[in-house]
């Protein structure tokens, strides 16, 4: 199992990575909500990676000014995984959380993910959409596909997690940096979970709310 004594003694600083592709309808609302997070006495860094958007996303980001916000622009669309990996390479925090720019997830759930880290109860925390806690799946196949993949991962790694593909994964930076991630698309979520489980970690799962978009509403997978 991966061990790193420095992560236990380092002050907690949260880096939130926001990959964004053509999300001009929601990006400012997401950033406003993230920058309003109340994590008492804790530093916050927001890294938004504009992944070659061809709408107004870049212009909106450039109009947004906050010292806690790091803005990165890919000159072309490289995929969500590539955008997240750019964010990871930039992050300065002790812990990293990925948060989508489309408002499918609720910013208000983030402090609940942080609590087990600060109390020392967990090293890796996942937001679990499958608990029925304010969750709307866009289709039966979306819910069934995630459950089937999660079941297979549990068999493969001898684990018992509930939501393999959740976006909300809170990990210590030294652990994340120990992974050799190369997925450029949406498969990065699966790749990260596989590496976490392969390393022997069993994520602490926290129920979160989730309202999935349909393809017509802009969902990209």
Tab-separated table of C-alpha atoms in Angstrom:
chain	number	residue	atom	x	y	z
A	1	UNK	CA	0.000	0.000	0.000
A	2	UNK	CA	1.151	3.540	-0.748
A	3	UNK	CA	2.419	5.444	2.300
A	4	UNK	CA	3.612	9.021	2.572
A	5	UNK	CA	4.277	10.490	6.004
A	6	UNK	CA	4.435	14.045	4.670
A	7	UNK	CA	0.744	14.020	3.713
A	8	UNK	CA	-0.238	13.347	7.315
A	9	UNK	CA	1.746	16.319	8.696
A	10	UNK	CA	1.194	18.871	5.893
A	11	UNK	CA	-1.454	21.560	6.443
A	12	UNK	CA	-4.692	20.827	4.609
A	13	UNK	CA	-5.086	22.862	1.439
A	14	UNK	CA	-7.760	21.934	-1.063
A	15	UNK	CA	-7.186	22.220	-4.819
A	16	UNK	CA	-10.413	21.876	-6.800
A	17	UNK	CA	-9.940	21.075	-10.488
A	18	UNK	CA	-12.757	22.176	-12.789
A	19	UNK	CA	-12.466	20.786	-16.343
A	20	UNK	CA	-14.690	22.764	-18.677
A	21	UNK	CA	-15.668	22.367	-22.315
A	22	UNK	CA	-18.424	24.585	-23.750
A	23	UNK	CA	-20.031	25.284	-20.373
A	24	UNK	CA	-20.699	29.023	-20.737
A	25	UNK	CA	-24.226	28.593	-19.342
A	26	UNK	CA	-22.997	27.244	-15.997
A	27	UNK	CA	-19.295	28.041	-15.491
A	28	UNK	CA	-19.728	31.343	-13.626
A	29	UNK	CA	-22.379	29.888	-11.326
A	30	UNK	CA	-20.071	26.987	-10.514
A	31	UNK	CA	-17.103	29.270	-9.789
A	32	UNK	CA	-19.185	31.628	-7.636
A	33	UNK	CA	-20.416	28.668	-5.601
A	34	UNK	CA	-16.956	27.109	-5.241
A	35	UNK	CA	-15.356	30.380	-4.148
A	36	UNK	CA	-18.119	30.823	-1.566
A	37	UNK	CA	-17.318	27.489	0.082
A	38	UNK	CA	-17.044	27.643	3.848
A	39	UNK	CA	-14.178	25.390	4.889
A	40	UNK	CA	-13.164	27.234	8.089
A	41	UNK	CA	-9.511	28.207	8.329
A	42	UNK	CA	-8.563	26.199	5.250
A	43	UNK	CA	-6.928	27.504	2.107
A	44	UNK	CA	-8.690	26.972	-1.193
A	45	UNK	CA	-7.381	26.849	-4.756
A	46	UNK	CA	-9.660	26.587	-7.792
A	47	UNK	CA	-8.028	25.459	-11.049
A	48	UNK	CA	-10.362	25.776	-14.024
A	49	UNK	CA	-9.113	24.208	-17.254
A	50	UNK	CA	-10.897	25.473	-20.339
A	51	UNK	CA	-10.465	22.539	-22.715
A	52	UNK	CA	-10.550	24.314	-26.069
A	53	UNK	CA	-14.130	25.583	-25.754
A	54	UNK	CA	-15.596	27.190	-28.858
A	55	UNK	CA	-18.360	29.052	-27.042
A	56	UNK	CA	-18.098	31.995	-24.614
A	57	UNK	CA	-16.398	29.994	-21.826
A	58	UNK	CA	-12.938	31.531	-22.325
A	59	UNK	CA	-14.240	35.107	-22.410
A	60	UNK	CA	-16.303	34.547	-19.269
A	61	UNK	CA	-13.312	33.102	-17.435
A	62	UNK	CA	-11.120	36.040	-18.406
A	63	UNK	CA	-13.735	38.408	-16.995
A	64	UNK	CA	-13.658	36.584	-13.647
A	65	UNK	CA	-11.085	37.894	-11.158
A	66	UNK	CA	-10.195	36.182	-7.886
A	67	UNK	CA	-6.763	35.473	-6.402
A	68	UNK	CA	-7.804	31.912	-5.534
A	69	UNK	CA	-8.660	31.132	-9.162
A	70	UNK	CA	-6.101	29.677	-11.579
A	71	UNK	CA	-7.214	29.810	-15.231
A	72	UNK	CA	-5.696	27.505	-17.855
A	73	UNK	CA	-6.707	27.375	-21.518
A	74	UNK	CA	-6.058	24.453	-23.846
A	75	UNK	CA	-5.741	25.756	-27.433
A	76	UNK	CA	-7.810	22.807	-28.655
A	77	UNK	CA	-10.156	20.229	-27.174
A	78	UNK	CA	-8.051	17.392	-25.733
A	79	UNK	CA	-10.675	15.640	-23.597
A	80	UNK	CA	-11.791	15.727	-19.985
A	81	UNK	CA	-9.014	13.427	-18.818
A	82	UNK	CA	-6.357	15.629	-20.387
A	83	UNK	CA	-7.916	18.711	-18.758
A	84	UNK	CA	-7.923	17.042	-15.337
A	85	UNK	CA	-4.319	15.912	-15.762
A	86	UNK	CA	-3.334	19.507	-16.613
A	87	UNK	CA	-5.060	20.596	-13.411
A	88	UNK	CA	-3.284	17.935	-11.354
A	89	UNK	CA	0.094	19.057	-12.735
A	90	UNK	CA	-0.716	22.643	-11.696
A	91	UNK	CA	-2.254	21.999	-8.274
A	92	UNK	CA	-0.411	23.210	-5.179
A	93	UNK	CA	-2.748	21.796	-2.548
A	94	UNK	CA	-2.301	18.914	-0.141
A	95	UNK	CA	-5.495	17.334	-1.500
A	96	UNK	CA	-7.259	17.386	-4.861
A	97	UNK	CA	-10.950	17.247	-5.711
A	98	UNK	CA	-12.354	17.122	-9.254
A	99	UNK	CA	-15.588	19.046	-9.813
A	100	UNK	CA	-17.442	19.204	-13.135
A	101	UNK	CA	-18.540	22.567	-14.535
A	102	UNK	CA	-22.049	21.469	-15.542
A	103	UNK	CA	-23.902	21.688	-12.182
A	104	UNK	CA	-24.747	17.964	-12.127
A	105	UNK	CA	-23.066	17.922	-8.712
A	106	UNK	CA	-23.800	20.206	-5.751
A	107	UNK	CA	-21.027	22.402	-4.335
A	108	UNK	CA	-22.763	22.203	-0.945
A	109	UNK	CA	-21.676	18.544	-0.669
A	110	UNK	CA	-17.949	19.368	-0.713
A	111	UNK	CA	-17.556	20.235	3.006
A	112	UNK	CA	-19.097	16.853	3.831
A	113	UNK	CA	-16.347	15.151	1.820
A	114	UNK	CA	-13.650	17.181	3.556
A	115	UNK	CA	-14.830	16.354	7.091
A	116	UNK	CA	-13.527	12.721	7.197
A	117	UNK	CA	-10.115	13.952	5.991
A	118	UNK	CA	-9.855	16.670	8.642
A	119	UNK	CA	-11.004	14.316	11.407
A	120	UNK	CA	-8.453	11.684	10.389
A	121	UNK	CA	-11.092	9.057	9.629
A	122	UNK	CA	-10.134	8.646	5.980
A	123	UNK	CA	-7.386	9.289	3.434
A	124	UNK	CA	-9.532	8.958	0.294
A	125	UNK	CA	-13.158	10.095	0.144
A	126	UNK	CA	-15.707	9.472	-2.640
A	127	UNK	CA	-19.072	11.117	-3.123
A	128	UNK	CA	-21.633	8.337	-3.544
A	129	UNK	CA	-24.534	9.065	-5.927
A	130	UNK	CA	-26.048	5.596	-5.583
A	131	UNK	CA	-27.466	5.991	-2.088
A	132	UNK	CA	-30.675	7.643	-3.286
A	133	UNK	CA	-29.729	10.877	-1.519
A	134	UNK	CA	-31.293	13.451	-3.866
A	135	UNK	CA	-30.153	11.685	-7.039
A	136	UNK	CA	-31.637	11.920	-10.534
A	137	UNK	CA	-30.135	9.675	-13.210
A	138	UNK	CA	-30.692	10.755	-16.834
A	139	UNK	CA	-31.637	7.222	-17.871
A	140	UNK	CA	-31.944	3.609	-16.723
A	141	UNK	CA	-28.882	2.704	-18.795
A	142	UNK	CA	-26.794	5.385	-17.103
A	143	UNK	CA	-27.587	3.979	-13.654
A	144	UNK	CA	-27.329	0.332	-14.751
A	145	UNK	CA	-24.024	0.876	-16.568
A	146	UNK	CA	-22.402	2.457	-13.531
A	147	UNK	CA	-23.641	-0.297	-11.223
A	148	UNK	CA	-22.420	-3.003	-13.601
A	149	UNK	CA	-18.949	-1.446	-13.942
A	150	UNK	CA	-18.753	-0.882	-10.181
A	151	UNK	CA	-19.670	-4.519	-9.567
A	152	UNK	CA	-16.953	-5.727	-11.940
A	153	UNK	CA	-14.360	-3.463	-10.305
A	154	UNK	CA	-15.303	-4.811	-6.881
A	155	UNK	CA	-14.789	-8.366	-8.102
A	156	UNK	CA	-11.464	-7.474	-9.707
A	157	UNK	CA	-10.033	-5.628	-6.693
A	158	UNK	CA	-11.873	-7.342	-3.829
A	159	UNK	CA	-13.450	-4.033	-2.835
A	160	UNK	CA	-17.008	-3.016	-1.939
A	161	UNK	CA	-17.438	0.531	-3.251
A	162	UNK	CA	-20.797	1.803	-4.478
A	163	UNK	CA	-19.994	4.381	-7.163
A	164	UNK	CA	-16.966	3.719	-9.368
A	165	UNK	CA	-17.580	6.634	-11.735
A	166	UNK	CA	-18.404	9.434	-9.334
A	167	UNK	CA	-16.710	12.693	-10.264
A	168	UNK	CA	-16.297	13.730	-6.631
A	169	UNK	CA	-13.091	12.016	-5.570
A	170	UNK	CA	-11.016	13.637	-2.819
A	171	UNK	CA	-7.437	12.334	-2.757
A	172	UNK	CA	-4.144	13.361	-1.145
A	173	UNK	CA	-1.772	14.886	-3.678
A	174	UNK	CA	1.159	12.494	-2.950
A	175	UNK	CA	-1.105	9.505	-3.687
A	176	UNK	CA	-2.437	11.077	-6.891
A	177	UNK	CA	1.089	11.908	-8.033
A	178	UNK	CA	2.121	8.283	-7.516
A	179	UNK	CA	-0.305	7.151	-10.242
A	180	UNK	CA	0.756	6.919	-13.880
A	181	UNK	CA	-2.360	8.405	-15.477
A	182	UNK	CA	-2.551	8.514	-19.259
A	183	UNK	CA	-6.276	8.517	-20.104
A	184	UNK	CA	-7.261	11.611	-22.103
A	185	UNK	CA	-11.025	11.186	-22.178
A	186	UNK	CA	-13.840	10.413	-19.754
A	187	UNK	CA	-12.119	7.151	-18.845
A	188	UNK	CA	-9.841	9.022	-16.431
A	189	UNK	CA	-12.466	8.669	-13.685
A	190	UNK	CA	-12.255	4.898	-14.065
A	191	UNK	CA	-8.463	4.958	-14.292
A	192	UNK	CA	-8.152	6.917	-11.036
A	193	UNK	CA	-10.522	4.539	-9.233
A	194	UNK	CA	-8.625	1.513	-10.541
A	195	UNK	CA	-5.338	2.979	-9.266
A	196	UNK	CA	-6.875	3.817	-5.874
A	197	UNK	CA	-8.232	0.287	-5.449
A	198	UNK	CA	-5.060	-1.326	-6.827
A	199	UNK	CA	-3.039	0.625	-4.227
A	200	UNK	CA	-5.134	-0.984	-1.493
A	201	UNK	CA	-7.245	2.019	-0.563
A	202	UNK	CA	-10.948	1.606	0.158
A	203	UNK	CA	-12.608	5.022	-0.231
A	204	UNK	CA	-14.734	6.457	2.544
A	205	UNK	CA	-18.061	7.053	0.778
A	206	UNK	CA	-20.252	10.049	1.575
A	207	UNK	CA	-23.797	10.325	0.152
A	208	UNK	CA	-24.100	13.232	-2.275
A	209	UNK	CA	-26.818	14.674	-4.488
A	210	UNK	CA	-26.683	14.407	-8.252
A	211	UNK	CA	-28.925	15.588	-11.091
A	212	UNK	CA	-27.684	14.079	-14.333
A	213	UNK	CA	-28.180	15.948	-17.578
A	214	UNK	CA	-29.503	14.313	-20.712
A	215	UNK	CA	-27.593	14.402	-24.001
A	216	UNK	CA	-30.057	17.041	-25.208
A	217	UNK	CA	-29.206	19.184	-22.181
A	218	UNK	CA	-25.501	19.045	-22.991
A	219	UNK	CA	-24.188	15.835	-21.402
A	220	UNK	CA	-21.045	14.824	-23.260
A	221	UNK	CA	-20.894	11.110	-22.423
